[in-house]
XYZ file of N, CA, C and O in Angstrom:
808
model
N 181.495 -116.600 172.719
C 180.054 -116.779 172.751
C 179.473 -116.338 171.413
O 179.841 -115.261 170.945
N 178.571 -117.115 170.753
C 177.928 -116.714 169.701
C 176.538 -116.275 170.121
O 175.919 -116.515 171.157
N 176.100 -115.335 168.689
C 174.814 -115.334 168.762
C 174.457 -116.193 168.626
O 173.816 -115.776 167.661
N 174.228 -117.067 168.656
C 173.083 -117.951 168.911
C 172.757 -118.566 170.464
O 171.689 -119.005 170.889
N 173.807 -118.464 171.018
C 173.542 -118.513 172.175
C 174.391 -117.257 173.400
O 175.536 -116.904 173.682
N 172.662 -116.875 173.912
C 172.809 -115.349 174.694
C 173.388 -115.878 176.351
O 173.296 -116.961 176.928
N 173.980 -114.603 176.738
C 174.759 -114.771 177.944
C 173.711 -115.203 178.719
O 172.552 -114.858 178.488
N 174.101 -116.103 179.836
C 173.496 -116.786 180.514
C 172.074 -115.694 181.080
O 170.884 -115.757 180.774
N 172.987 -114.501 182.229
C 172.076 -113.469 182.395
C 171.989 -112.140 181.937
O 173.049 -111.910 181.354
N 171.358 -111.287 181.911
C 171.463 -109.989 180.914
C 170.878 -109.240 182.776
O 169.918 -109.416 183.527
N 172.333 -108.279 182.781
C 172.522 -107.062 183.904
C 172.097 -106.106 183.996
O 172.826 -105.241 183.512
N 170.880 -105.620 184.553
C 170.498 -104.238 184.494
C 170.879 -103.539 186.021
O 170.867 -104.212 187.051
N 171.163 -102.315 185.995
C 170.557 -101.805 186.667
C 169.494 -100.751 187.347
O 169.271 -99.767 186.642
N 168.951 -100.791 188.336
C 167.450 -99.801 188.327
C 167.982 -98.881 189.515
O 168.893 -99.071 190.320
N 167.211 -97.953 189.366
C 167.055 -96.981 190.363
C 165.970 -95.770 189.760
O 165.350 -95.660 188.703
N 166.076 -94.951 190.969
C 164.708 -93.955 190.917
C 163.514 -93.962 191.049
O 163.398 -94.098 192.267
N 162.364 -93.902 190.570
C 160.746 -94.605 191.440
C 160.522 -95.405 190.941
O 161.185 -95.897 190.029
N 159.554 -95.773 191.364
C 159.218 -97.395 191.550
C 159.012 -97.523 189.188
O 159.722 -98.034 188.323
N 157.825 -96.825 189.156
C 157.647 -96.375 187.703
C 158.914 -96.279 186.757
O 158.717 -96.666 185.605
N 160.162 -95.829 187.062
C 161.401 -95.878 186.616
C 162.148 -96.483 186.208
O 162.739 -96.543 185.130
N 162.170 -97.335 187.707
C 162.770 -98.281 187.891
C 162.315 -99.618 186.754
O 163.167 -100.197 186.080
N 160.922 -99.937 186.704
C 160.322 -100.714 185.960
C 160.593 -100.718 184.475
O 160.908 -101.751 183.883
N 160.412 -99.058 183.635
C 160.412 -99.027 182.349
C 162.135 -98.924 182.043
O 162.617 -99.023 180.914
N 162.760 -98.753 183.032
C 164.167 -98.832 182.571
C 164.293 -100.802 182.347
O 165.068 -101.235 181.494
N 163.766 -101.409 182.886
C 163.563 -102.734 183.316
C 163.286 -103.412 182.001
O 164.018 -103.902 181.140
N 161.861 -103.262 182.147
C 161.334 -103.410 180.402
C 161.855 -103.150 179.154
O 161.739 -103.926 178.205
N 162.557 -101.843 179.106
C 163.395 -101.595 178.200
C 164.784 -102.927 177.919
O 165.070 -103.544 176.893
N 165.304 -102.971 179.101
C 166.443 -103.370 178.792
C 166.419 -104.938 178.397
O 167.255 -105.684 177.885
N 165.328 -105.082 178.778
C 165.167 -106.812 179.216
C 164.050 -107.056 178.336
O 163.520 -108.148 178.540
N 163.324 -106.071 177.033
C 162.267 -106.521 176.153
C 162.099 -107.560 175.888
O 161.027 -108.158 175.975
N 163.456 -108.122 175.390
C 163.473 -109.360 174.424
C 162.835 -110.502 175.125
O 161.805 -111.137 174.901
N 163.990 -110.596 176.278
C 163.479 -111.684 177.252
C 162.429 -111.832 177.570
O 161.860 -112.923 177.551
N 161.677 -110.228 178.125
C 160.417 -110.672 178.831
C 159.249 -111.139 177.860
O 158.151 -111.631 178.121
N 159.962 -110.763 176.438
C 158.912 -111.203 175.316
C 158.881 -113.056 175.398
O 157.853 -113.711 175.224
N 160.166 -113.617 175.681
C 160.527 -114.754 175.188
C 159.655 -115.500 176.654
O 159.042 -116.567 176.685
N 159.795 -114.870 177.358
C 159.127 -115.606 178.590
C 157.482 -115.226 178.305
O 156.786 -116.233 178.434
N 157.117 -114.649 178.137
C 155.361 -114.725 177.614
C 155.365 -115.755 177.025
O 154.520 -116.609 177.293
N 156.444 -115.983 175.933
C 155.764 -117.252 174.862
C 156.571 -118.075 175.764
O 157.558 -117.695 175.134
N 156.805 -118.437 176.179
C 157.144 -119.872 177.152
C 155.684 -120.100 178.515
O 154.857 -120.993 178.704
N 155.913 -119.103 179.035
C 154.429 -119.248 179.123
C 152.873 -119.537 178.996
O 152.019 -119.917 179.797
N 152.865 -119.144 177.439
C 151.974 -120.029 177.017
C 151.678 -120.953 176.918
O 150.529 -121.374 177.051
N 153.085 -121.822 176.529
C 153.279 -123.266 176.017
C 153.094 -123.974 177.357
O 152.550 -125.075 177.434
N 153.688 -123.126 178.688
C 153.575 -123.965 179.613
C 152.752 -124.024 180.720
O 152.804 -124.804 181.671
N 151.702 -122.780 180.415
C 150.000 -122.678 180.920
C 149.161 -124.108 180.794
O 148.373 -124.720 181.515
N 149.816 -124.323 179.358
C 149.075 -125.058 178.126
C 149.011 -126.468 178.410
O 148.033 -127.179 178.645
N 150.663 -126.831 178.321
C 150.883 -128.153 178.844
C 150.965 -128.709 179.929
O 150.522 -129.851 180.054
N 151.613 -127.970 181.090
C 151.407 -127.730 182.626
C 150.107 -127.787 183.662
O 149.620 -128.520 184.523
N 149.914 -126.722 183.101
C 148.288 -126.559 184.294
C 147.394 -126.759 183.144
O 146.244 -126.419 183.421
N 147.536 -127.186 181.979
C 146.399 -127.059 180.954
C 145.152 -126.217 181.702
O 144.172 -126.554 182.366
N 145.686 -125.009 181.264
C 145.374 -123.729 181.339
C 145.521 -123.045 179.405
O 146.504 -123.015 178.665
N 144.202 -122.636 179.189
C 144.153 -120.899 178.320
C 144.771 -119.926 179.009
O 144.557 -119.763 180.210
N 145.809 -118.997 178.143
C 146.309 -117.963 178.416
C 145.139 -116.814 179.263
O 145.263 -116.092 180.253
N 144.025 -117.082 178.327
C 142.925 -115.802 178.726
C 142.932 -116.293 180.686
O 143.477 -115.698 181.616
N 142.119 -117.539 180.697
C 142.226 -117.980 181.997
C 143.321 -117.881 182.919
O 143.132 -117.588 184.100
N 144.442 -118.107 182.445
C 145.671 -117.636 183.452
C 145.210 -116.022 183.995
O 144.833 -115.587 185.083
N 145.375 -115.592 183.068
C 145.045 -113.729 183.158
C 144.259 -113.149 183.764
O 144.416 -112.048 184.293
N 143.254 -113.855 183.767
C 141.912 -113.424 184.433
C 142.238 -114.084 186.428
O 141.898 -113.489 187.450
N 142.683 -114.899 186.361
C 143.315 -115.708 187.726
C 144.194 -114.921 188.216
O 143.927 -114.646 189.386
N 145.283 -114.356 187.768
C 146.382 -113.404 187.965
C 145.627 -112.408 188.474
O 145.858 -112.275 189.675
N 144.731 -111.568 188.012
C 144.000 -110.367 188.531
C 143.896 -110.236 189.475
O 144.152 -109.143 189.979
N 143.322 -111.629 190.438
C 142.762 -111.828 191.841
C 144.092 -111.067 192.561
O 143.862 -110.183 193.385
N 145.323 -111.385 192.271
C 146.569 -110.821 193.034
C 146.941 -109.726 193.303
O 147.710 -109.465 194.228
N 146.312 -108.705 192.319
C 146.602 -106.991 192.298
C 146.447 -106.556 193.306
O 147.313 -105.871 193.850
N 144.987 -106.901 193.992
C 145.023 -106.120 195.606
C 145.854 -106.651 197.099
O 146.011 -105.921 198.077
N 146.402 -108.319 196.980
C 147.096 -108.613 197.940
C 148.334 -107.724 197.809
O 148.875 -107.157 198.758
N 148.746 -107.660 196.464
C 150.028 -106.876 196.356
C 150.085 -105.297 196.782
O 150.978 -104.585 197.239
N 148.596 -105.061 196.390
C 148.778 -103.713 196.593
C 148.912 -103.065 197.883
O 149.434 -102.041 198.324
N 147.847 -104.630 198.583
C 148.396 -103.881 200.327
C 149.431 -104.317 200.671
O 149.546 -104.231 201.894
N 150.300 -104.773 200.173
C 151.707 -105.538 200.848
C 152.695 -104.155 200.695
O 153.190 -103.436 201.563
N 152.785 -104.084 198.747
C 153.927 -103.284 198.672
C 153.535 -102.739 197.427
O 153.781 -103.440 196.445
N 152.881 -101.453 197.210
C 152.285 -101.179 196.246
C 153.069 -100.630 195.270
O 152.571 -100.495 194.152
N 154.759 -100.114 195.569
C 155.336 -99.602 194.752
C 155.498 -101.001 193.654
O 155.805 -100.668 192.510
N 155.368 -102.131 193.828
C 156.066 -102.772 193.369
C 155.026 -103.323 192.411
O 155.362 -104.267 191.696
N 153.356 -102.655 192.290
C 152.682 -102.966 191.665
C 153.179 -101.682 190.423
O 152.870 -101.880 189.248
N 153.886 -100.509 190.782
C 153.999 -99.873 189.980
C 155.737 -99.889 188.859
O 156.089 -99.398 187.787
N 156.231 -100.576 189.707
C 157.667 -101.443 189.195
C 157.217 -102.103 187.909
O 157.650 -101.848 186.785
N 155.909 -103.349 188.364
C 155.313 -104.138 186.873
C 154.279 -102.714 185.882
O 154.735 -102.381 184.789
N 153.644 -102.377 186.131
C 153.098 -101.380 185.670
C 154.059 -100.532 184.213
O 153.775 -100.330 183.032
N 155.435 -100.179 185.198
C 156.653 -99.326 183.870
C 157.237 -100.505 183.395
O 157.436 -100.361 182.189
N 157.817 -102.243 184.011
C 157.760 -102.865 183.313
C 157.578 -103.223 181.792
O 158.192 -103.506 180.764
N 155.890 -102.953 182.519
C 154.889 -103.330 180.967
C 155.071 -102.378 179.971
O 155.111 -102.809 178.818
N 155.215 -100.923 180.187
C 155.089 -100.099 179.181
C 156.672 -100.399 178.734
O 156.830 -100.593 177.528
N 157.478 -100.438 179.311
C 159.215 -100.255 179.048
C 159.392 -101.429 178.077
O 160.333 -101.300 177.294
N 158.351 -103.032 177.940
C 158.735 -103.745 177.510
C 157.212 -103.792 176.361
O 157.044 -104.880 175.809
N 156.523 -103.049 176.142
C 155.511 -102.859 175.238
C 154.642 -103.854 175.515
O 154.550 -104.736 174.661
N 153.818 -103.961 176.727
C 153.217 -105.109 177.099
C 151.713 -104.481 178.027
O 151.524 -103.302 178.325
N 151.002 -105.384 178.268
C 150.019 -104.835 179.109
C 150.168 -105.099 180.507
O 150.740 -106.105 180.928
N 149.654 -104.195 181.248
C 149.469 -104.772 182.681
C 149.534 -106.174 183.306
O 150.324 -106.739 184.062
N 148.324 -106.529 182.654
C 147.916 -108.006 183.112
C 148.922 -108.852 182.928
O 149.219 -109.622 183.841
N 149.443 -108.859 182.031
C 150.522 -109.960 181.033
C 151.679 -110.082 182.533
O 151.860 -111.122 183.167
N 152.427 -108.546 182.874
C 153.305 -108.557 183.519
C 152.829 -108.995 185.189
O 153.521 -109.556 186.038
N 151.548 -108.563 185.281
C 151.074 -109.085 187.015
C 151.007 -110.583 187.028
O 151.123 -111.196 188.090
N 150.785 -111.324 185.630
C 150.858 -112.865 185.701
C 151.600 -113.443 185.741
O 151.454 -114.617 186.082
N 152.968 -112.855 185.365
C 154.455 -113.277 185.025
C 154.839 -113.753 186.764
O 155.250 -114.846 187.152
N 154.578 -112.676 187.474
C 154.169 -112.218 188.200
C 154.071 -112.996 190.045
O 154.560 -112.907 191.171
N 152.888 -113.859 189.085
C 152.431 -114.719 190.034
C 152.051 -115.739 189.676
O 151.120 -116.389 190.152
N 152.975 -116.096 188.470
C 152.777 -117.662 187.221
C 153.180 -118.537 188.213
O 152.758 -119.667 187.966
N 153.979 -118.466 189.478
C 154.033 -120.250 190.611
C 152.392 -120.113 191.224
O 151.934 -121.254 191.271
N 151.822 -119.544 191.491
C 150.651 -119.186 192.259
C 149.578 -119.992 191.341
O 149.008 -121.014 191.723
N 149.387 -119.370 190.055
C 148.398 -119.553 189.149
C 148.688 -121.074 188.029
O 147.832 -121.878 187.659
N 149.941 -121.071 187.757
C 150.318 -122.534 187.364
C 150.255 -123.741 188.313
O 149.555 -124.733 188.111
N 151.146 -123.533 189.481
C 151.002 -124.910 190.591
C 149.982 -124.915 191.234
O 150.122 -124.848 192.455
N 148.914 -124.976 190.806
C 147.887 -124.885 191.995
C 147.752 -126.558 192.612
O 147.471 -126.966 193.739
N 148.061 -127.236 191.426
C 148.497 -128.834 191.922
C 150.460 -128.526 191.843
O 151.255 -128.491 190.903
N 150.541 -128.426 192.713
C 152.219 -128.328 193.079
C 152.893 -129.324 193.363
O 152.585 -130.207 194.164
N 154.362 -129.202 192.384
C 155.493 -130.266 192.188
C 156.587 -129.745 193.115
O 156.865 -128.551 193.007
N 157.155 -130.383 193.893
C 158.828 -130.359 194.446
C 159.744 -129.740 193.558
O 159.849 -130.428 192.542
N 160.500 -128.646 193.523
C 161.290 -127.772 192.967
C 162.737 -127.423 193.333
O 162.692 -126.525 194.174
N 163.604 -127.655 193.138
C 165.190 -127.251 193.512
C 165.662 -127.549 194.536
O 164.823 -128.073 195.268
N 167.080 -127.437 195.167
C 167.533 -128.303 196.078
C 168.356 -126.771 196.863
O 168.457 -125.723 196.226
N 168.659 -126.860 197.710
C 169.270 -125.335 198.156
C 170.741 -126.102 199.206
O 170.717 -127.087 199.944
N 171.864 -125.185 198.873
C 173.318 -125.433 200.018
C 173.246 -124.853 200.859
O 172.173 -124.331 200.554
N 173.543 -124.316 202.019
C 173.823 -123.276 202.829
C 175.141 -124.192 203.850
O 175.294 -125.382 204.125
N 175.644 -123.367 204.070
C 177.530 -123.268 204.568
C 177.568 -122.306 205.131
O 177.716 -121.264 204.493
N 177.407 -122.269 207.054
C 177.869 -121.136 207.617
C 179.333 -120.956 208.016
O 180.082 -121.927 208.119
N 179.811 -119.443 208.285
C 181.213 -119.365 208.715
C 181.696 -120.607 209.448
O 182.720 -121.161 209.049
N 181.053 -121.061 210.455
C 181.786 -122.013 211.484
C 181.971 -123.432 210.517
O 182.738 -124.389 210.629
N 181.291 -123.224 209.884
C 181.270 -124.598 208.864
C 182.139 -125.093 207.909
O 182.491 -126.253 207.698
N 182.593 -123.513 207.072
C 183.272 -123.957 205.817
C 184.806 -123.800 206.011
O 185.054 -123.478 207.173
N 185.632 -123.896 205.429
C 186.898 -123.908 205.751
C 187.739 -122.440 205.670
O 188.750 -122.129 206.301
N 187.160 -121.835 204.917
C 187.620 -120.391 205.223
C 187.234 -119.238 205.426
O 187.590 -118.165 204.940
N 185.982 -119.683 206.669
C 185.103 -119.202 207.438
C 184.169 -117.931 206.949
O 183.692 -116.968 207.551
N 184.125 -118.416 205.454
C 183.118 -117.477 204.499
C 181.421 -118.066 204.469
O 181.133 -119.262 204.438
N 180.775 -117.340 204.480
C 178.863 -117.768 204.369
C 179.518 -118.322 202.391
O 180.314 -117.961 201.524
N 178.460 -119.389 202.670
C 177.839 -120.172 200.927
C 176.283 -120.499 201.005
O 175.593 -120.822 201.972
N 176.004 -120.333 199.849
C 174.713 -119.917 199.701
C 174.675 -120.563 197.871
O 175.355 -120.161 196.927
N 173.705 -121.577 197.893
C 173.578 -122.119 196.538
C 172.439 -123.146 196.108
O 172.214 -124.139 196.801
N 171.795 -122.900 195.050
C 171.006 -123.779 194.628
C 170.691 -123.740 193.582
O 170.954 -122.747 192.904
N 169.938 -124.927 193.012
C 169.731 -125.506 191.770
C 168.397 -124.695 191.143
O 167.796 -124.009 191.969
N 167.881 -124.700 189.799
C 167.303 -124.144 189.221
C 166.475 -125.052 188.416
O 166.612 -124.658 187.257
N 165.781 -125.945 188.430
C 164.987 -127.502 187.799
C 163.991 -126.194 187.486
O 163.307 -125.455 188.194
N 164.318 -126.314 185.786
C 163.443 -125.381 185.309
C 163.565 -126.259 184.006
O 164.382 -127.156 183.796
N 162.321 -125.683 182.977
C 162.209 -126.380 181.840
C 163.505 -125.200 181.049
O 163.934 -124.069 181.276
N 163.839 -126.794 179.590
C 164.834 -125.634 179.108
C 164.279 -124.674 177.795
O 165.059 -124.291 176.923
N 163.144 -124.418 177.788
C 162.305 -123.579 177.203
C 162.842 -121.952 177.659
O 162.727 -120.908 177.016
N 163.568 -122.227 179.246
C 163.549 -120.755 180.088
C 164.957 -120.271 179.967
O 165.453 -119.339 180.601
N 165.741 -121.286 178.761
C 167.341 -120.532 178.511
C 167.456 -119.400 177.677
O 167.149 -119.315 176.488
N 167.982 -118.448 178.502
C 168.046 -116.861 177.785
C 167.202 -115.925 178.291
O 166.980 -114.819 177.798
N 166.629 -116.484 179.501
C 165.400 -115.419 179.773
C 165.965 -115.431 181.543
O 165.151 -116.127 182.150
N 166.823 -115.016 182.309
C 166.982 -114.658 183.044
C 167.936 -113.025 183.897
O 169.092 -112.686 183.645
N 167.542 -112.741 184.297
C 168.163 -111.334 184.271
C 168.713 -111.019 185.694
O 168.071 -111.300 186.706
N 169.680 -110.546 185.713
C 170.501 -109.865 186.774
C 169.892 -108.733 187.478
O 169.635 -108.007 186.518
N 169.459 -108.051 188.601
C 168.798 -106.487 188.932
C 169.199 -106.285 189.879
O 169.038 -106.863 190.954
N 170.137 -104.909 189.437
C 170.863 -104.272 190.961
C 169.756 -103.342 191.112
O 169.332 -102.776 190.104
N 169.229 -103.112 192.269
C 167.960 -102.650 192.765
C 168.254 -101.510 193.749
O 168.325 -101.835 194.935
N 168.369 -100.686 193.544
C 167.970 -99.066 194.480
C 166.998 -98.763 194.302
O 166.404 -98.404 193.285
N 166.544 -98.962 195.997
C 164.832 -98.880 196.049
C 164.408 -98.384 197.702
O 163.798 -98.959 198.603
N 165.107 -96.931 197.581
C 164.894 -96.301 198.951
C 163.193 -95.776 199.639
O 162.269 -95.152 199.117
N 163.267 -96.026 200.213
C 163.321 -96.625 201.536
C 164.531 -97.986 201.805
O 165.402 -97.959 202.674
N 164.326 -98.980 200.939
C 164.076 -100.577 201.109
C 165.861 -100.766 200.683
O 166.489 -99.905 200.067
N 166.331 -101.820 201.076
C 167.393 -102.210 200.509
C 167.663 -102.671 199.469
O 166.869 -103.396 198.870
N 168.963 -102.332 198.960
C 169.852 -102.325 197.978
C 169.687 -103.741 198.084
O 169.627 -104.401 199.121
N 169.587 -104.321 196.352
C 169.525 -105.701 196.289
C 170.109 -106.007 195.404
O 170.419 -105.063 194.677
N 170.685 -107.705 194.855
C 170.660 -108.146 193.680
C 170.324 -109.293 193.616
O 170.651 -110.167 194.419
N 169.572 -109.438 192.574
C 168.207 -110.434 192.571
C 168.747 -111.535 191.511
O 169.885 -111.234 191.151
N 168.442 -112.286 191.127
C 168.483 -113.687 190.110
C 167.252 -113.710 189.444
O 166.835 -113.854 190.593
N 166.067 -113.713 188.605
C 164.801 -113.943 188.228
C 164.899 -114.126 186.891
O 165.902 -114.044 186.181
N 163.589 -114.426 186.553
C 163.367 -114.562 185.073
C 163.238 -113.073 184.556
O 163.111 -112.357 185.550
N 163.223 -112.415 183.535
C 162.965 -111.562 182.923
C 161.543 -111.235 183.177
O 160.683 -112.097 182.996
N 161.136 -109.640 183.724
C 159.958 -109.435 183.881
C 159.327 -109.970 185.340
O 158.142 -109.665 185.475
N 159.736 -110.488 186.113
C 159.591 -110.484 187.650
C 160.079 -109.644 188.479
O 161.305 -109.579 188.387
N 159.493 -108.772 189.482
C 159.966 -108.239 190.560
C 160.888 -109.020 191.694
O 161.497 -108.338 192.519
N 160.977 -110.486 191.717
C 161.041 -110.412 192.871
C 162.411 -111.751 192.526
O 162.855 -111.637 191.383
N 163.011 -112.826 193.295
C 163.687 -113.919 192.978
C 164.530 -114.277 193.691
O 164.531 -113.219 194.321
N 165.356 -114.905 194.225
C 166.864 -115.586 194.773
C 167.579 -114.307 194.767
O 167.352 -113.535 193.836
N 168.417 -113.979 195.686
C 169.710 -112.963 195.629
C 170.010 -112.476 196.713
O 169.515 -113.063 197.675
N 170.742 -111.477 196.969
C 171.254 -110.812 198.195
C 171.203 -109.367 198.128
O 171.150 -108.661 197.120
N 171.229 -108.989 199.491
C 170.955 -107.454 199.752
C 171.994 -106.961 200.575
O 172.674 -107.869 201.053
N 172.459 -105.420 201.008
C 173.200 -104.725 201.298
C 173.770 -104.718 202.808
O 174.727 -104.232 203.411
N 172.382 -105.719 203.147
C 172.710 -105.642 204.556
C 173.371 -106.909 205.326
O 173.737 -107.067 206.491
N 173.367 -108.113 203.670
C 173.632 -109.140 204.151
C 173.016 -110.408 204.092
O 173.441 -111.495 204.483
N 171.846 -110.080 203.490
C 171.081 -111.336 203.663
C 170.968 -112.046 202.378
O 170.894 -111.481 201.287
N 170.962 -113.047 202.531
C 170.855 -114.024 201.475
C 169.810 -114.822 200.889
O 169.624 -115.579 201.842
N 169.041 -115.178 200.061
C 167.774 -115.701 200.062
C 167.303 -116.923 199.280
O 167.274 -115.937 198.543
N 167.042 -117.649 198.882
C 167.316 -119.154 198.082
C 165.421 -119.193 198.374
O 164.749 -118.418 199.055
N 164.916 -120.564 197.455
C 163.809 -120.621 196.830
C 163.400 -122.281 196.575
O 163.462 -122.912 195.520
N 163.027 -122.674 197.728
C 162.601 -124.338 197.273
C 160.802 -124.210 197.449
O 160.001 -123.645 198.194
N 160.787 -125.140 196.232
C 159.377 -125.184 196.093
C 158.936 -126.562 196.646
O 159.371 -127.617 196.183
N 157.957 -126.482 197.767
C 157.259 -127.746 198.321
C 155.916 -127.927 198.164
O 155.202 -126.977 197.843
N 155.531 -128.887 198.324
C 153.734 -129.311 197.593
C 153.343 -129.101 199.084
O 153.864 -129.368 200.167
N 151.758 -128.276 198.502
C 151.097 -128.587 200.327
C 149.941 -128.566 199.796
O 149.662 -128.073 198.704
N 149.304 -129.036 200.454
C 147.617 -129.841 200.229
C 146.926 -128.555 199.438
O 146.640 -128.712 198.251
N 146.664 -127.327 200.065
C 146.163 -126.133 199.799
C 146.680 -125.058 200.393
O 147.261 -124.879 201.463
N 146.233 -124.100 199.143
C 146.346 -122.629 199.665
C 145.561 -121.859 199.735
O 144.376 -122.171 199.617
N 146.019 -120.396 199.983
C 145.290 -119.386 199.687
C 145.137 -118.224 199.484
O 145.292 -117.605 200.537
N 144.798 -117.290 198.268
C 145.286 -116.670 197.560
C 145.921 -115.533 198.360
O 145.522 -115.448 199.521
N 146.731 -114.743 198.005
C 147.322 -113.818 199.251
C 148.945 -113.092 197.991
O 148.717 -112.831 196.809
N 150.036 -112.956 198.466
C 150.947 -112.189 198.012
C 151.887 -113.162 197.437
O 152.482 -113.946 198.176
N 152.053 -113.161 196.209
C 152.910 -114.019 195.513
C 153.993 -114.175 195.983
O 154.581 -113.354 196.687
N 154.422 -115.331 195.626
C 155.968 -115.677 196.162
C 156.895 -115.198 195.854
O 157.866 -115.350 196.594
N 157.059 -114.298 194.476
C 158.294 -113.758 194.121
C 158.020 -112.602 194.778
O 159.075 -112.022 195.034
N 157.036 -111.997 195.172
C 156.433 -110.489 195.681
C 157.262 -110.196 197.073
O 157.820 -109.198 197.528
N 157.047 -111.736 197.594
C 157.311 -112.155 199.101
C 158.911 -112.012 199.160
O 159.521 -111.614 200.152
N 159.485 -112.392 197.960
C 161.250 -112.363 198.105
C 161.357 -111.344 198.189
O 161.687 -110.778 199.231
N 160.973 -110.480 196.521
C 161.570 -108.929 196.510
C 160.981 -108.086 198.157
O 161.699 -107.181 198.581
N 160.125 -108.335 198.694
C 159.701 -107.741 200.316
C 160.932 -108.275 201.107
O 161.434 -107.516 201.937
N 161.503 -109.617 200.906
C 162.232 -110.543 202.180
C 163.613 -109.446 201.937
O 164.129 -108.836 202.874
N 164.068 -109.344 200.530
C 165.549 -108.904 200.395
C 165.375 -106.889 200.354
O 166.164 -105.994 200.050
N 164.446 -106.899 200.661
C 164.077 -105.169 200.907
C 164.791 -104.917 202.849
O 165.026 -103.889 203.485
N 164.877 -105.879 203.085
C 164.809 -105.545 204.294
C 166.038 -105.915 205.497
O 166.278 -107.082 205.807
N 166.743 -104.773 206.094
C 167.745 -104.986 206.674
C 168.008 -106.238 207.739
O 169.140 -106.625 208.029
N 166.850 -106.778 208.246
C 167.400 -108.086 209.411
C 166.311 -108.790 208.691
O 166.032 -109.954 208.980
């Protein structure tokens, strides 16, 4: 592998409070989460032809759904931001960029699932596709997650998200298709909603 082209995902792992957990996060994963801001822009821009300022200010609305859902995890982005030299806002938008970008929503990835009785050597499969622009190569990160109370996880995401595709300690598995629906309404982001789904033993 050359430099010029970085390992697919970059492995951290977190533990300790929520605040900890985050700036160890940020730290490790700066680069990326830098590289995903500026992909972001470009694709505020061309996408939802959206201003950055306007994304940001839209993102805000989300702080308090999150906060009553799972507030440590407002403080996860919080050390994030400082760990990766960034502001608040920047990382709560990252955040909830499917929420605030698709508000006119496109069809997204295709998902496998293969139970024991199914496959031939009576193992669970679990797989899906990633229809992402290739603006987003190099910016995905690995997170083994100790986060007591909540379960032990390991997540798939972009750099600088709490939440994404992966599995937890107890077993569960979690995959991510995106479908168009007429409307929504504003409430707890979808990646917010995973990192909550894979927190949790059944």
């Amino acid at each position: 592998m050359t430099e010029e082209q970085p390992s697919a995902h970059l492995y951290i792992k977190l533990s300790g409070s929520p605040r900890e957990r985050g700036r160890t996060y940020g730290e490790a994963a700066r680069e990326r989460i830098l590289k995903v801001v500026e992909e972001y822009k470009v694709l505020f821009d061309k996408e939802a032809h959206m201003a950055w300022g306007d994304a940001l200010r839209m993102a805000a609305a989300y702080e308090e759904p999150i906060r009553a859902y799972r507030p440590d995890l407002l403080e996860e982005m919080q050390g994030i931001a400082e760990g990766a030299g960034l502001d608040f806002g920047t990382v709560l938008l990252l955040n909830c960029r499917t929420e605030v970008m698709f508000a006119q929503f496109e069809d997204d990835c295709s998902v496998i699932g293969v139970p024991p009785e199914a496959s031939a050597d009576g193992k669970t499969y679990l797989a899906q596709t990633w229809d992402w622009w290739s603006i987003g190569q190099g910016t995905t990160v690995i997170l083994e997650v100790e986060q007591p109370p909540y379960e032990k996880a390991l997540i798939v995401t972009e750099a600088g998200l709490v939440g994404g595709k992966g599995l937890n300690a107890s077993g569960i598995g979690l995959t991510l298709n995106a479908l168009s629906v007429a409307r929504g309404q504003r409430g707890v982001p979808i990646h917010v909603l995973m990192r909550g789904a894979l927190s949790q033993p059944t």
